[in-house]
Every structure is written in C-alpha cells, then in structure tokens.
C-alpha cells in the first residue's frame, strides 16, 4: 500500500487504480463468464488509453544528486533504506505524477524509484524531474523513465538444455 492503494482502502477517485494502470491487465481474463468488476473493466478497456496513469520505473541521475549535496557543503550519501514518501514528478513546469518509492540499488549501482504518472509521460526514455529535499530545501533532479522490472537476468527464464 505504498505504490498504490487497494480498491478496498481507496477513499477518493484519485487513489483508485485499475489493473491496466498497474501494468497487470494481462491478468484480467474477460473470457471468464462473470466476476466482480467485469463490466467496469470492459468499459475501461474500451476507453482511450491516454486517460490512464501508468506505474513506471525511474533511474535518478546520481551525479545531479551529488552536485546538489556538494552545493550545500555536504557529502552525498546513498540512502540506506527505501523512502516511502511520495514526491512530485515534473515535466517542465507541469506535474506529471508522483514517485512513490525511492531507494539505492546496490545491484544496479543506481538510485531508482517507482512512480505513477499520466500516460503521456510514461514512455520509456522520457526525462522527468523528481523533487528531492536536502537540508529542508526542495530541489529537483533528472530522472529517466525505464522499463520494469529494473533487473531481469536472462538466466531467470532460461531453459536448461
């Protein structure tokens, strides 16, 4: 319940997410005769996909983070735990969505985040600005939209010979 709110706990419409917005549309099987929410999901599937939000992966530009720390006279530190604080994502001066989880990946050697953005900002390779707070000062750093999952080794799906 960090990156999205379950439908049972959503209090307002902007907190409600559909399986299509979360990238889980492949798990909805319309060939089943009846299930709760089938009509709503069919209507949503017929809607314009540009109206949806998307769950995206972000790679935060670490040199930019280091530069901000340096400007404050501080040594940059990779976060030791994941941040669950939602922070705004911008495209120019327009808010595109929010980053919901941010952490340092020791495997990838990158600062990564999950975010929820409007469809027009969700294309792989798109550049967004993510808000970051250093010493109670809000700044922004570049973040690139990347494909999820962040790491998908070939051996995971390899077939033994």
mmCIF file with all atom_site columns, C-alpha atoms in Angstrom, residues 53-133:
data_model
loop_
_atom_site.group_PDB
_atom_site.id
_atom_site.type_symbol
_atom_site.label_atom_id
_atom_site.label_alt_id
_atom_site.label_comp_id
_atom_site.label_asym_id
_atom_site.label_entity_id
_atom_site.label_seq_id
_atom_site.pdbx_PDB_ins_code
_atom_site.Cartn_x
_atom_site.Cartn_y
_atom_site.Cartn_z
_atom_site.occupancy
_atom_site.B_iso_or_equiv
_atom_site.pdbx_formal_charge
_atom_site.auth_seq_id
_atom_site.auth_comp_id
_atom_site.auth_asym_id
_atom_site.auth_atom_id
_atom_site.pdbx_PDB_model_num
ATOM 1  C CA . UNK A 1 53  ? -1.995 6.594  -15.293 1.00 0.00 ? 53  UNK A CA 1
ATOM 2  C CA . UNK A 1 54  ? 0.942  4.238  -15.542 1.00 0.00 ? 54  UNK A CA 1
ATOM 3  C CA . UNK A 1 55  ? 3.198  2.641  -12.952 1.00 0.00 ? 55  UNK A CA 1
ATOM 4  C CA . UNK A 1 56  ? 6.748  3.351  -14.145 1.00 0.00 ? 56  UNK A CA 1
ATOM 5  C CA . UNK A 1 57  ? 10.344 2.747  -13.175 1.00 0.00 ? 57  UNK A CA 1
ATOM 6  C CA . UNK A 1 58  ? 12.732 5.682  -12.803 1.00 0.00 ? 58  UNK A CA 1
ATOM 7  C CA . UNK A 1 59  ? 16.515 5.934  -12.754 1.00 0.00 ? 59  UNK A CA 1
ATOM 8  C CA . UNK A 1 60  ? 17.536 9.054  -10.861 1.00 0.00 ? 60  UNK A CA 1
ATOM 9  C CA . UNK A 1 61  ? 20.573 10.927 -12.209 1.00 0.00 ? 61  UNK A CA 1
ATOM 10 C CA . UNK A 1 62  ? 23.044 10.345 -9.355  1.00 0.00 ? 62  UNK A CA 1
ATOM 11 C CA . UNK A 1 63  ? 25.644 12.945 -10.478 1.00 0.00 ? 63  UNK A CA 1
ATOM 12 C CA . UNK A 1 64  ? 22.906 15.608 -10.192 1.00 0.00 ? 64  UNK A CA 1
ATOM 13 C CA . UNK A 1 65  ? 22.103 14.432 -6.655  1.00 0.00 ? 65  UNK A CA 1
ATOM 14 C CA . UNK A 1 66  ? 25.805 14.602 -5.751  1.00 0.00 ? 66  UNK A CA 1
ATOM 15 C CA . UNK A 1 67  ? 26.016 18.119 -7.186  1.00 0.00 ? 67  UNK A CA 1
ATOM 16 C CA . UNK A 1 68  ? 23.108 19.313 -5.015  1.00 0.00 ? 68  UNK A CA 1
ATOM 17 C CA . UNK A 1 69  ? 24.730 17.874 -1.888  1.00 0.00 ? 69  UNK A CA 1
ATOM 18 C CA . UNK A 1 70  ? 28.025 19.492 -2.876  1.00 0.00 ? 70  UNK A CA 1
ATOM 19 C CA . UNK A 1 71  ? 26.322 22.900 -3.274  1.00 0.00 ? 71  UNK A CA 1
ATOM 20 C CA . UNK A 1 72  ? 25.062 22.531 0.324   1.00 0.00 ? 72  UNK A CA 1
ATOM 21 C CA . UNK A 1 73  ? 28.562 21.650 1.523   1.00 0.00 ? 73  UNK A CA 1
ATOM 22 C CA . UNK A 1 74  ? 27.567 18.082 2.373   1.00 0.00 ? 74  UNK A CA 1
ATOM 23 C CA . UNK A 1 75  ? 28.896 14.719 1.288   1.00 0.00 ? 75  UNK A CA 1
ATOM 24 C CA . UNK A 1 76  ? 26.322 12.794 -0.733  1.00 0.00 ? 76  UNK A CA 1
ATOM 25 C CA . UNK A 1 77  ? 25.142 9.535  0.775   1.00 0.00 ? 77  UNK A CA 1
ATOM 26 C CA . UNK A 1 78  ? 23.263 6.749  -0.894  1.00 0.00 ? 78  UNK A CA 1
ATOM 27 C CA . UNK A 1 79  ? 20.076 6.148  1.105   1.00 0.00 ? 79  UNK A CA 1
ATOM 28 C CA . UNK A 1 80  ? 20.387 3.066  3.318   1.00 0.00 ? 80  UNK A CA 1
ATOM 29 C CA . UNK A 1 81  ? 16.637 2.361  3.372   1.00 0.00 ? 81  UNK A CA 1
ATOM 30 C CA . UNK A 1 82  ? 13.841 2.864  0.873   1.00 0.00 ? 82  UNK A CA 1
ATOM 31 C CA . UNK A 1 83  ? 11.881 6.093  1.108   1.00 0.00 ? 83  UNK A CA 1
ATOM 32 C CA . UNK A 1 84  ? 8.124  5.617  1.045   1.00 0.00 ? 84  UNK A CA 1
ATOM 33 C CA . UNK A 1 85  ? 7.435  9.362  0.945   1.00 0.00 ? 85  UNK A CA 1
ATOM 34 C CA . UNK A 1 86  ? 5.571  10.406 -2.187  1.00 0.00 ? 86  UNK A CA 1
ATOM 35 C CA . UNK A 1 87  ? 7.329  13.211 -4.067  1.00 0.00 ? 87  UNK A CA 1
ATOM 36 C CA . UNK A 1 88  ? 6.211  15.115 -7.171  1.00 0.00 ? 88  UNK A CA 1
ATOM 37 C CA . UNK A 1 89  ? 7.451  14.343 -10.675 1.00 0.00 ? 89  UNK A CA 1
ATOM 38 C CA . UNK A 1 90  ? 7.522  17.173 -13.209 1.00 0.00 ? 90  UNK A CA 1
ATOM 39 C CA . UNK A 1 91  ? 7.816  17.574 -16.938 1.00 0.00 ? 91  UNK A CA 1
ATOM 40 C CA . UNK A 1 92  ? 8.858  21.184 -17.362 1.00 0.00 ? 92  UNK A CA 1
ATOM 41 C CA . UNK A 1 93  ? 6.603  23.177 -15.050 1.00 0.00 ? 93  UNK A CA 1
ATOM 42 C CA . UNK A 1 94  ? 3.754  20.643 -15.341 1.00 0.00 ? 94  UNK A CA 1
ATOM 43 C CA . UNK A 1 95  ? 3.289  18.000 -12.644 1.00 0.00 ? 95  UNK A CA 1
ATOM 44 C CA . UNK A 1 96  ? 3.372  14.620 -14.385 1.00 0.00 ? 96  UNK A CA 1
ATOM 45 C CA . UNK A 1 97  ? 2.709  12.427 -11.344 1.00 0.00 ? 97  UNK A CA 1
ATOM 46 C CA . UNK A 1 98  ? 4.465  11.221 -8.220  1.00 0.00 ? 98  UNK A CA 1
ATOM 47 C CA . UNK A 1 99  ? 7.346  8.989  -7.213  1.00 0.00 ? 99  UNK A CA 1
ATOM 48 C CA . UNK A 1 100 ? 6.100  6.592  -4.562  1.00 0.00 ? 100 UNK A CA 1
ATOM 49 C CA . UNK A 1 101 ? 9.171  4.569  -3.530  1.00 0.00 ? 101 UNK A CA 1
ATOM 50 C CA . UNK A 1 102 ? 12.810 5.587  -3.877  1.00 0.00 ? 102 UNK A CA 1
ATOM 51 C CA . UNK A 1 103 ? 15.924 3.627  -2.954  1.00 0.00 ? 103 UNK A CA 1
ATOM 52 C CA . UNK A 1 104 ? 19.552 2.974  -3.803  1.00 0.00 ? 104 UNK A CA 1
ATOM 53 C CA . UNK A 1 105 ? 20.039 -0.303 -5.679  1.00 0.00 ? 105 UNK A CA 1
ATOM 54 C CA . UNK A 1 106 ? 23.335 -1.904 -4.660  1.00 0.00 ? 106 UNK A CA 1
ATOM 55 C CA . UNK A 1 107 ? 22.968 -4.394 -7.530  1.00 0.00 ? 107 UNK A CA 1
ATOM 56 C CA . UNK A 1 108 ? 22.406 -1.761 -10.224 1.00 0.00 ? 108 UNK A CA 1
ATOM 57 C CA . UNK A 1 109 ? 24.565 0.896  -8.515  1.00 0.00 ? 109 UNK A CA 1
ATOM 58 C CA . UNK A 1 110 ? 21.814 3.437  -9.195  1.00 0.00 ? 110 UNK A CA 1
ATOM 59 C CA . UNK A 1 111 ? 19.160 5.367  -7.348  1.00 0.00 ? 111 UNK A CA 1
ATOM 60 C CA . UNK A 1 112 ? 15.830 4.016  -8.565  1.00 0.00 ? 112 UNK A CA 1
ATOM 61 C CA . UNK A 1 113 ? 12.195 4.843  -7.930  1.00 0.00 ? 113 UNK A CA 1
ATOM 62 C CA . UNK A 1 114 ? 8.701  3.670  -8.762  1.00 0.00 ? 114 UNK A CA 1
ATOM 63 C CA . UNK A 1 115 ? 6.256  6.295  -9.885  1.00 0.00 ? 115 UNK A CA 1
ATOM 64 C CA . UNK A 1 116 ? 2.744  6.866  -11.058 1.00 0.00 ? 116 UNK A CA 1
ATOM 65 C CA . UNK A 1 117 ? 2.377  9.279  -13.993 1.00 0.00 ? 117 UNK A CA 1
ATOM 66 C CA . UNK A 1 118 ? -0.166 10.221 -16.629 1.00 0.00 ? 118 UNK A CA 1
ATOM 67 C CA . UNK A 1 119 ? 0.198  8.134  -19.807 1.00 0.00 ? 119 UNK A CA 1
ATOM 68 C CA . UNK A 1 120 ? 1.726  10.900 -21.906 1.00 0.00 ? 120 UNK A CA 1
ATOM 69 C CA . UNK A 1 121 ? 4.783  10.926 -19.599 1.00 0.00 ? 121 UNK A CA 1
ATOM 70 C CA . UNK A 1 122 ? 5.201  7.139  -19.304 1.00 0.00 ? 122 UNK A CA 1
ATOM 71 C CA . UNK A 1 123 ? 7.153  6.350  -22.471 1.00 0.00 ? 123 UNK A CA 1
ATOM 72 C CA . UNK A 1 124 ? 10.462 4.590  -21.937 1.00 0.00 ? 124 UNK A CA 1
ATOM 73 C CA . UNK A 1 125 ? 13.359 7.062  -22.096 1.00 0.00 ? 125 UNK A CA 1
ATOM 74 C CA . UNK A 1 126 ? 11.242 10.107 -21.202 1.00 0.00 ? 126 UNK A CA 1
ATOM 75 C CA . UNK A 1 127 ? 13.004 12.573 -18.936 1.00 0.00 ? 127 UNK A CA 1
ATOM 76 C CA . UNK A 1 128 ? 11.224 13.891 -15.860 1.00 0.00 ? 128 UNK A CA 1
ATOM 77 C CA . UNK A 1 129 ? 12.296 15.953 -12.862 1.00 0.00 ? 129 UNK A CA 1
ATOM 78 C CA . UNK A 1 130 ? 11.943 14.392 -9.402  1.00 0.00 ? 130 UNK A CA 1
ATOM 79 C CA . UNK A 1 131 ? 11.708 16.522 -6.292  1.00 0.00 ? 131 UNK A CA 1
ATOM 80 C CA . UNK A 1 132 ? 14.398 15.907 -3.674  1.00 0.00 ? 132 UNK A CA 1
ATOM 81 C CA . UNK A 1 133 ? 14.798 17.553 -0.267  1.00 0.00 ? 133 UNK A CA 1
#
